[in-house]
Short mmCIF file of C-alpha atoms and ligand atoms in Angstrom, two decimals:
data_model
loop_
_atom_site.label_atom_id
_atom_site.label_comp_id
_atom_site.label_asym_id
_atom_site.label_seq_id
_atom_site.Cartn_x
_atom_site.Cartn_y
_atom_site.Cartn_z
CA MET A 217 0.29 0.28 -0.10
CA SER A 218 1.50 3.28 -0.65
CA LYS A 219 1.90 6.00 1.90
CA PRO A 220 -0.39 8.15 2.72
CA ASP A 221 -0.16 12.01 1.56
CA ILE A 222 0.33 14.34 4.22
CA SER A 223 1.08 17.73 2.13
CA THR A 224 -1.51 19.97 2.63
CA SER A 225 -2.26 24.05 1.91
CA ALA A 226 -2.70 27.27 4.30
CA GLY A 227 -4.52 29.51 1.87
CA SER A 228 -2.74 29.33 -1.32
CA LEU A 229 0.86 28.53 0.27
CA GLN A 230 1.36 24.69 -0.34
CA LEU A 231 2.95 22.43 2.91
CA SER A 232 4.99 19.35 2.34
CA ASN A 233 3.20 18.52 5.93
CA PRO A 234 1.18 20.16 8.07
CA PHE A 235 3.33 21.11 10.71
CA LEU A 236 4.74 24.57 11.32
CA LEU A 237 7.04 26.12 13.64
CA ALA A 238 5.58 29.10 15.79
CA SER A 239 6.70 32.62 16.09
CA GLY A 240 8.66 33.13 19.39
CA ILE A 241 10.49 29.61 19.48
CA LEU A 242 13.78 29.91 18.20
CA ASP A 243 12.99 31.71 14.96
CA GLU A 244 15.61 34.48 15.28
CA ASN A 245 17.84 33.17 13.58
CA GLY A 246 18.30 32.42 10.17
CA TYR A 247 20.32 29.02 10.79
CA THR A 248 18.40 27.94 13.61
CA MET A 249 15.29 28.43 11.33
CA ARG A 250 17.22 26.29 8.83
CA ARG A 251 17.78 23.49 10.76
CA ILE A 252 14.24 23.40 12.07
CA LEU A 253 13.05 23.24 8.28
CA ASP A 254 15.98 20.86 7.29
CA GLU A 255 14.82 18.62 10.17
CA GLY A 256 11.15 18.43 8.70
CA ALA A 257 9.17 21.46 9.55
CA ALA A 258 6.86 22.36 6.47
CA ALA A 259 8.03 26.10 7.12
CA VAL A 260 8.60 28.44 9.95
CA VAL A 261 7.46 31.28 11.20
CA THR A 262 9.89 34.33 13.01
CA LYS A 263 10.11 35.54 15.50
CA SER A 264 7.26 39.14 15.63
CA ILE A 265 9.10 41.47 14.34
CA GLY A 266 8.66 45.11 15.20
CA MET A 267 9.89 48.57 13.98
CA GLU A 268 13.33 48.42 16.27
CA GLU A 269 15.39 46.42 18.33
CA ARG A 270 13.96 45.91 21.35
CA SER A 271 15.39 43.88 24.42
CA GLY A 272 12.45 42.72 25.86
CA TYR A 273 12.04 42.01 29.66
CA LYS A 274 14.13 41.95 32.49
CA PRO A 275 14.32 38.10 33.65
CA PRO A 276 12.52 35.66 34.94
CA ILE A 277 10.71 36.05 31.77
CA VAL A 278 9.90 31.95 31.74
CA SER A 279 7.81 29.63 34.62
CA VAL A 280 8.08 26.01 33.24
CA ASP A 281 6.11 23.77 36.15
CA ASP A 282 5.76 20.94 33.74
CA PRO A 283 3.59 21.30 32.32
CA ILE A 284 2.39 24.63 32.93
CA VAL A 285 4.48 27.03 30.95
CA ILE A 286 3.97 30.49 31.49
CA ASN A 287 6.30 33.70 29.62
CA ALA A 288 6.40 37.10 28.99
CA VAL A 289 8.96 37.85 27.44
CA GLY A 290 8.09 41.66 26.08
CA LEU A 291 8.38 40.66 22.20
CA PRO A 292 12.04 41.16 22.54
CA ASN A 293 13.36 41.08 18.59
CA PRO A 294 16.11 42.43 16.71
CA GLY A 295 13.92 45.00 14.67
CA ILE A 296 12.80 45.02 10.97
CA LEU A 297 16.47 46.63 9.59
CA ASN A 298 18.34 43.48 11.09
CA VAL A 299 15.96 40.56 9.96
CA GLY A 300 16.90 40.14 6.27
CA ASN A 301 20.10 38.14 6.35
CA GLU A 302 18.01 35.60 8.42
CA ILE A 303 15.15 35.02 5.90
CA LYS A 304 17.63 34.40 3.40
CA ILE A 305 19.88 32.15 5.28
CA ALA A 306 16.46 30.01 6.27
CA LYS A 307 15.11 30.68 2.71
CA LYS A 308 17.70 27.98 1.50
CA SER A 309 16.29 25.58 2.97
CA GLY A 310 13.75 26.35 -0.54
CA LYS A 311 10.60 25.75 1.93
CA PRO A 312 7.76 28.85 2.98
CA VAL A 313 9.12 30.98 5.67
CA VAL A 314 6.57 32.93 7.23
CA GLY A 315 7.42 36.94 8.43
CA SER A 316 5.17 37.58 11.65
CA ILE A 317 5.10 41.25 12.60
CA PHE A 318 4.09 43.50 15.05
CA GLY A 319 3.34 46.69 15.48
CA LYS A 320 1.57 49.62 17.46
CA ASP A 321 -1.11 51.34 14.27
CA VAL A 322 -1.66 50.60 10.63
CA ASN A 323 1.15 52.46 9.23
CA GLU A 324 3.23 50.30 11.26
CA PHE A 325 1.77 46.84 9.88
CA VAL A 326 1.52 48.12 6.50
CA HIS A 327 5.67 48.94 6.38
CA LEU A 328 6.54 46.06 8.24
CA ALA A 329 4.78 43.94 5.77
CA GLY A 330 6.13 45.54 2.80
CA LYS A 331 9.94 45.38 4.38
CA MET A 332 8.98 41.12 4.84
CA GLU A 333 7.77 40.90 1.21
CA GLU A 334 11.51 42.45 0.16
CA TYR A 335 12.99 40.44 1.90
CA GLY A 336 11.88 37.33 0.47
CA THR A 337 9.28 36.02 2.67
CA ASP A 338 6.54 33.47 1.90
CA ALA A 339 3.24 34.72 3.54
CA ILE A 340 3.26 37.82 6.30
CA GLU A 341 1.67 36.25 10.00
CA LEU A 342 -0.08 39.55 11.94
CA ASN A 343 0.66 39.10 15.63
CA LEU A 344 -2.74 41.06 16.25
CA SER A 345 -2.84 39.28 19.88
CA CYS A 346 0.90 39.73 22.10
CA PRO A 347 -0.87 40.09 25.42
CA HIS A 348 2.30 41.26 27.35
CA VAL A 349 3.80 44.42 25.61
CA LYS A 350 1.91 47.91 26.65
CA GLY A 351 0.57 50.04 24.33
CA PHE A 352 2.48 48.24 21.69
CA GLY A 353 -0.26 46.05 20.16
CA SER A 354 -1.84 44.33 23.32
CA GLU A 355 -5.04 46.23 22.39
CA ILE A 356 -5.00 45.33 19.26
CA GLY A 357 -6.42 42.19 18.39
CA GLY A 358 -9.24 43.13 21.19
CA ASP A 359 -10.48 45.85 18.92
CA SER A 360 -12.96 44.95 15.65
CA SER A 361 -12.45 47.69 13.85
CA LEU A 362 -8.92 48.08 13.93
CA VAL A 363 -8.17 44.57 13.46
CA LYS A 364 -10.16 44.93 10.24
CA GLU A 365 -8.28 48.49 9.44
CA ILE A 366 -5.20 46.65 9.95
CA VAL A 367 -5.96 43.06 7.57
CA GLU A 368 -7.07 45.54 4.81
CA ASN A 369 -4.40 48.04 4.67
CA VAL A 370 -1.91 45.26 4.77
CA LYS A 371 -4.09 42.77 2.05
CA GLY A 372 -4.00 46.12 -0.07
CA SER A 373 -0.16 46.25 0.26
CA VAL A 374 1.73 43.51 -0.41
CA LYS A 375 1.25 40.74 -3.20
CA ILE A 376 2.02 37.86 -0.45
CA PRO A 377 -0.79 36.15 1.65
CA VAL A 378 -1.79 37.58 5.12
CA TRP A 379 -2.71 35.77 7.58
CA SER A 380 -4.00 36.78 11.06
CA LYS A 381 -2.90 35.37 14.39
CA LEU A 382 -5.60 36.31 16.89
CA SER A 383 -6.08 36.28 20.77
CA PRO A 384 -8.73 33.76 23.09
CA ASN A 385 -8.05 36.69 25.69
CA VAL A 386 -11.28 37.85 23.61
CA THR A 387 -15.08 38.99 24.29
CA SER A 388 -16.45 37.27 21.33
CA LEU A 389 -13.38 35.75 19.22
CA ILE A 390 -16.52 35.33 16.45
CA ASP A 391 -16.52 39.22 15.84
CA ILE A 392 -12.48 39.70 15.70
CA ALA A 393 -12.21 36.17 13.07
CA ARG A 394 -15.13 38.10 11.07
CA ALA A 395 -13.38 41.40 11.33
CA ALA A 396 -10.24 39.33 10.04
CA SER A 397 -11.69 37.45 7.32
CA ASP A 398 -10.01 39.41 4.34
CA SER A 399 -6.68 37.90 5.18
CA ASP A 400 -5.99 34.46 3.69
CA ALA A 401 -5.86 32.41 6.78
CA ILE A 402 -6.41 32.53 10.33
CA VAL A 403 -3.79 31.62 12.81
CA LEU A 404 -5.48 30.30 16.68
CA ILE A 405 -4.43 30.72 19.29
CA ASN A 406 -1.54 32.84 20.74
CA THR A 407 -1.18 32.67 24.31
CA VAL A 408 -3.80 32.58 27.05
CA ARG A 409 -3.67 35.42 29.87
CA GLY A 410 -2.44 33.62 32.93
CA MET A 411 -0.23 34.30 36.34
CA LYS A 412 1.98 32.40 38.47
CA ILE A 413 2.92 33.54 42.32
CA ASP A 414 5.40 32.10 44.30
CA ILE A 415 4.06 31.15 47.62
CA HIS A 416 7.13 31.88 49.92
CA SER A 417 7.77 35.20 48.82
CA GLY A 418 4.01 36.19 47.94
CA ARG A 419 5.24 38.19 44.55
CA PRO A 420 4.50 37.19 41.08
CA VAL A 421 7.17 35.34 39.38
CA LEU A 422 7.25 36.59 36.12
CA THR A 423 8.68 40.46 35.57
CA ASN A 424 5.94 41.40 34.16
CA ARG A 425 3.39 39.98 36.54
CA LEU A 426 0.94 38.22 34.00
CA GLY A 427 1.96 36.44 31.34
CA GLY A 428 0.67 33.98 28.64
CA LEU A 429 -0.02 30.64 29.25
CA SER A 430 1.24 27.89 26.28
CA GLY A 431 1.68 24.04 26.31
CA PRO A 432 -0.66 21.34 26.37
CA SER A 433 -2.84 23.44 29.21
CA ILE A 434 -4.36 25.16 26.87
CA LYS A 435 -4.68 22.74 23.87
CA PRO A 436 -8.23 22.53 24.63
CA VAL A 437 -8.76 26.19 24.48
CA GLY A 438 -6.98 26.50 20.79
CA ILE A 439 -9.09 23.64 19.86
CA ARG A 440 -12.84 25.50 20.93
CA CYS A 441 -11.42 28.33 18.98
CA VAL A 442 -10.46 26.67 15.97
CA TYR A 443 -13.72 24.99 16.23
CA GLU A 444 -15.69 27.99 16.54
CA VAL A 445 -14.28 30.10 13.88
CA LYS A 446 -14.48 26.69 11.37
CA SER A 447 -18.27 26.42 12.28
CA SER A 448 -18.99 29.94 11.22
CA ILE A 449 -16.56 31.76 8.72
CA ASP A 450 -14.93 29.86 5.64
CA ILE A 451 -12.00 30.46 5.92
CA PRO A 452 -8.59 28.58 6.39
CA VAL A 453 -7.70 28.25 9.50
CA ILE A 454 -3.60 27.36 11.34
CA GLY A 455 -4.19 25.76 14.78
CA VAL A 456 -1.60 26.07 17.62
CA GLY A 457 -1.61 25.43 21.05
CA GLY A 458 -0.01 22.87 23.10
CA ILE A 459 0.76 20.10 20.51
CA GLU A 460 2.95 17.77 21.21
CA SER A 461 2.26 14.58 18.72
CA ALA A 462 0.79 13.68 16.01
CA ALA A 463 -2.60 12.65 18.24
CA ASP A 464 -2.88 16.68 19.30
CA ALA A 465 -2.65 17.83 15.88
CA ILE A 466 -5.19 15.42 14.49
CA GLU A 467 -7.72 17.09 17.08
CA TYR A 468 -7.18 20.46 14.86
CA ILE A 469 -7.58 19.34 12.12
CA MET A 470 -10.86 17.58 12.74
CA ALA A 471 -11.90 20.89 14.42
CA GLY A 472 -11.49 22.49 10.54
CA ALA A 473 -7.41 23.57 10.89
CA SER A 474 -5.38 23.15 7.43
CA ALA A 475 -2.39 23.24 9.03
CA VAL A 476 -0.76 23.20 13.14
CA GLN A 477 1.87 25.57 14.67
CA ILE A 478 4.03 23.88 17.36
CA GLY A 479 5.74 25.88 20.12
CA THR A 480 6.56 25.08 23.33
CA ALA A 481 6.96 21.50 22.66
CA LEU A 482 10.30 22.95 21.31
CA TRP A 483 12.02 23.02 24.71
CA LYS A 484 10.43 19.41 25.78
CA HIS A 485 11.44 17.35 22.87
CA GLY A 486 13.61 19.39 20.45
CA ARG A 487 14.15 20.05 16.69
CA GLY A 488 13.39 16.02 16.22
CA ILE A 489 9.73 16.00 17.00
CA PHE A 490 8.73 17.47 13.30
CA SER A 491 10.02 14.36 12.18
CA LYS A 492 8.22 12.15 14.72
CA VAL A 493 4.72 14.28 14.47
CA SER A 494 4.94 13.59 10.79
CA ASN A 495 6.16 9.63 11.23
CA GLU A 496 3.07 9.29 13.71
CA LEU A 497 0.88 11.30 11.20
CA GLU A 498 1.97 9.01 8.79
CA GLU A 499 1.28 5.79 10.70
CA PHE A 500 -2.32 7.41 12.16
CA MET A 501 -3.42 7.50 8.52
CA ALA A 502 -2.32 4.48 7.20
CA ALA A 503 -3.60 2.40 9.97
CA GLU A 504 -7.63 4.59 9.82
CA GLY A 505 -7.37 3.86 6.31
CA TYR A 506 -6.90 7.23 5.00
CA THR A 507 -5.17 8.61 1.89
CA LYS A 508 -4.83 12.18 2.34
CA ILE A 509 -5.39 15.06 5.30
CA GLU A 510 -8.51 16.00 3.65
CA ASP A 511 -10.31 12.60 4.40
CA PHE A 512 -10.73 13.81 8.34
CA ARG A 513 -10.07 17.50 8.07
CA GLY A 514 -13.16 19.12 9.76
CA LEU A 515 -14.55 15.84 10.65
CA ALA A 516 -15.89 16.87 13.80
CA LEU A 517 -17.67 20.06 12.33
CA THR A 518 -20.39 17.91 10.17
C1 LIG B 79 8.45 32.04 24.78
C2 LIG B 79 7.81 32.27 23.61
C3 LIG B 79 8.00 33.38 23.02
C4 LIG B 79 6.67 33.81 21.84
N1 LIG B 79 6.42 34.97 21.32
C5 LIG B 79 5.99 34.84 20.28
C6 LIG B 79 5.68 36.34 19.00
O1 LIG B 79 6.63 36.68 19.05
N2 LIG B 79 4.63 36.45 18.44
C7 LIG B 79 3.57 35.38 18.43
O2 LIG B 79 2.78 35.41 17.36
N3 LIG B 79 3.16 34.18 18.79
C8 LIG B 79 4.67 34.41 20.27
N4 LIG B 79 4.51 33.11 21.11
C9 LIG B 79 3.16 32.50 21.05
C10 LIG B 79 3.19 31.31 20.00
O3 LIG B 79 3.88 31.58 18.95
C11 LIG B 79 1.96 30.46 20.08
O4 LIG B 79 1.01 30.95 19.57
C12 LIG B 79 1.20 29.84 21.72
O5 LIG B 79 2.57 29.88 22.25
C13 LIG B 79 0.51 28.35 21.89
O6 LIG B 79 1.66 27.06 21.47
P1 LIG B 79 2.57 26.02 22.01
O7 LIG B 79 1.57 25.70 22.98
O8 LIG B 79 2.59 25.01 21.02
O9 LIG B 79 3.81 27.26 22.66
C14 LIG B 79 5.40 32.79 21.94
C15 LIG B 79 5.58 31.78 22.93
C16 LIG B 79 6.51 31.37 23.96
C17 LIG B 79 6.56 30.34 24.23
#
């Protein structure tokens, strides 16, 4: 019997398998991104890049109390003028590189998207949802008219696909997703707002006090968000949140996701996770008699 076909697409972007590297984990450096692509990721999303270099918050910026992972890194990034070469290096893999950007207003998003296109990225991911940086986009993802304006303007200014990454920390996800529906795909979810307190000192553990929860504890939230959006809007969705195995990804795909991203699991499982999940997915599909991803995508929606 021939091997199942695990290729897929996210909007117009063709992917050799459904597994992408999520923004923020090992993706500031061109060589690291290239290695992750060479080891089996179908594409990488860069760390979110802003107008200027930022060093982020002072440590502690991450708290790991397995499986509970909370971070507030403060969007450290080299700034848009310093990432062109990293993208060029990552692109030598021949696989897609997606440029993640964040800005404080429409003009910044448009400028950053234009630079990413100039650097040769294959798509733009708008980080509309970072919950950590006060005054730097923390409110953008919760304001549907601003989301609509950013998406429409960025779409009108670049030729490459534009993805909108949304936050689960909003009152009506569907309203925000509708506002972003000019995008070529919606990415769900960014981290879930959380907090950790040291019971010996009585102090918040993270310098920023509040942080974003990631890893396995947010998987059900991510799946619910993908399911809700796919139930009401006809748009490609990329799932992210707590994926550590093909089984986790299959849940997202059955909720309607076209592809998925993996972030926090890299810390625990290393880069080898990408070939592991692809192999597991092929085994699952062969055992269930599925020949292609479309055979089971969105099954839970019916
Ligand atoms: C340390 C860290 C940094 C992150 N930085 C970004 C970022 O720059 N831009 C972004 O859109 N998401 C960022 N994220 C969120 C992830 O891309 C992802 O949406 C979230 O962690 C859920 O996926 P996971 O459980 O696989 O990590 C970051 C997450 C972590 C843990």
